[in-house]
mmCIF file of C-alpha atoms in Angstrom:
data_model
loop_
_atom_site.group_PDB
_atom_site.id
_atom_site.type_symbol
_atom_site.label_atom_id
_atom_site.label_comp_id
_atom_site.label_asym_id
_atom_site.label_seq_id
_atom_site.Cartn_x
_atom_site.Cartn_y
_atom_site.Cartn_z
ATOM 1 C CA MET A 1181 -4.027 -10.940 -9.294
ATOM 2 C CA ASN A 1182 -6.521 -8.991 -7.858
ATOM 3 C CA LEU A 1183 -5.301 -7.479 -4.295
ATOM 4 C CA ASP A 1184 -9.162 -7.187 -3.390
ATOM 5 C CA ARG A 1185 -9.516 -11.152 -3.135
ATOM 6 C CA ILE A 1186 -5.933 -11.682 -1.060
ATOM 7 C CA LEU A 1187 -5.532 -8.792 1.050
ATOM 8 C CA HIS A 1188 -8.197 -10.376 3.637
ATOM 9 C CA ARG A 1189 -5.939 -13.320 4.504
ATOM 10 C CA VAL A 1190 -2.607 -11.317 5.156
ATOM 11 C CA GLN A 1191 -1.547 -9.687 8.287
ATOM 12 C CA LYS A 1192 -1.272 -6.232 7.777
ATOM 13 C CA PRO A 1193 -2.535 -5.641 4.307
ATOM 14 C CA ALA A 1194 -0.871 -2.093 4.097
ATOM 15 C CA ARG A 1195 2.547 -3.603 3.497
ATOM 16 C CA TYR A 1196 1.215 -4.758 0.005
ATOM 17 C CA THR A 1197 -0.886 -1.794 -1.366
ATOM 18 C CA GLY A 1198 2.312 0.326 -2.312
ATOM 19 C CA GLY A 1199 2.383 4.353 -1.120
ATOM 20 C CA GLU A 1200 5.099 3.526 1.667
ATOM 21 C CA TRP A 1201 7.385 6.207 2.883
ATOM 22 C CA ASN A 1202 10.357 6.876 0.239
ATOM 23 C CA ALA A 1203 8.759 4.467 -2.705
ATOM 24 C CA VAL A 1204 10.016 5.871 -6.059
ATOM 25 C CA ILE A 1205 7.606 5.825 -8.401
ATOM 26 C CA LYS A 1206 7.889 5.614 -12.381
ATOM 27 C CA ASP A 1207 6.015 4.888 -15.725
ATOM 28 C CA TRP A 1208 6.489 1.155 -16.663
ATOM 29 C CA GLU A 1209 5.748 2.057 -20.088
ATOM 30 C CA SER A 1210 8.627 4.623 -20.709
ATOM 31 C CA THR A 1211 11.170 2.642 -18.584
ATOM 32 C CA PRO A 1212 13.634 0.292 -20.400
ATOM 33 C CA LEU A 1213 15.012 -1.847 -18.053
ATOM 34 C CA ARG A 1214 12.940 -3.064 -15.155
ATOM 35 C CA VAL A 1215 14.155 -4.906 -12.128
ATOM 36 C CA VAL A 1216 12.441 -6.894 -9.118
ATOM 37 C CA LEU A 1217 14.111 -6.921 -5.847
ATOM 38 C CA SER A 1218 12.700 -10.486 -4.046
ATOM 39 C CA TYR A 1219 12.987 -11.052 -0.459
ATOM 40 C CA PRO A 1220 11.812 -14.334 0.806
ATOM 41 C CA ASP A 1221 10.405 -12.698 4.172
ATOM 42 C CA THR A 1222 8.191 -10.272 5.480
ATOM 43 C CA TYR A 1223 8.351 -6.620 4.613
ATOM 44 C CA GLU A 1224 9.982 -5.582 8.091
ATOM 45 C CA ILE A 1225 12.514 -8.190 7.796
ATOM 46 C CA GLY A 1226 13.077 -7.720 4.174
ATOM 47 C CA MET A 1227 13.649 -3.939 4.786
ATOM 48 C CA SER A 1228 15.638 -4.178 7.894
ATOM 49 C CA ASN A 1229 18.127 -5.835 5.469
ATOM 50 C CA MET A 1230 20.364 -2.443 4.588
ATOM 51 C CA ALA A 1231 21.237 -4.272 1.370
ATOM 52 C CA LEU A 1232 17.554 -4.023 0.118
ATOM 53 C CA PRO A 1233 17.214 -0.478 0.258
ATOM 54 C CA ILE A 1234 20.803 0.367 -0.718
ATOM 55 C CA LEU A 1235 20.420 -1.538 -4.188
ATOM 56 C CA TYR A 1236 16.579 -0.067 -4.334
ATOM 57 C CA GLU A 1237 17.896 3.634 -4.135
ATOM 58 C CA LEU A 1238 20.744 2.890 -6.430
ATOM 59 C CA LEU A 1239 18.969 1.291 -9.511
ATOM 60 C CA ASN A 1240 15.773 3.930 -9.194
ATOM 61 C CA ASN A 1241 18.439 6.763 -9.233
ATOM 62 C CA GLN A 1242 19.330 5.515 -12.924
ATOM 63 C CA PRO A 1243 16.746 7.097 -15.199
ATOM 64 C CA ASP A 1244 16.350 4.435 -17.536
ATOM 65 C CA VAL A 1245 16.130 1.966 -14.689
ATOM 66 C CA LEU A 1246 12.834 0.975 -12.764
ATOM 67 C CA ALA A 1247 13.422 -1.430 -9.133
ATOM 68 C CA GLU A 1248 10.395 -2.837 -7.234
ATOM 69 C CA ARG A 1249 10.288 -4.949 -4.505
ATOM 70 C CA VAL A 1250 8.574 -7.876 -3.676
ATOM 71 C CA PHE A 1251 8.648 -9.698 0.017
ATOM 72 C CA THR A 1252 6.886 -13.030 1.295
ATOM 73 C CA PRO A 1253 2.844 -12.379 2.294
ATOM 74 C CA TRP A 1254 2.030 -13.410 6.208
ATOM 75 C CA TRP A 1255 -0.802 -15.410 5.777
ATOM 76 C CA ILE A 1256 -3.453 -15.663 8.478
#
């Protein structure tokens, strides 16, 4: 989905554009195992749950694992 089509419909669109502090950037094409950590609430709530940042760091410390996080958008 094209972000430009939906960013105007959410509160705090910077939550969804990437580039956050301590984000891990890995090459999707060369990393054999890819994991998505999904949290059923907004970014602020999900990141305040310590399990999510801990799992994200543990997984991304493995050279053959790429972990990303996704959160529920907060629609206007």
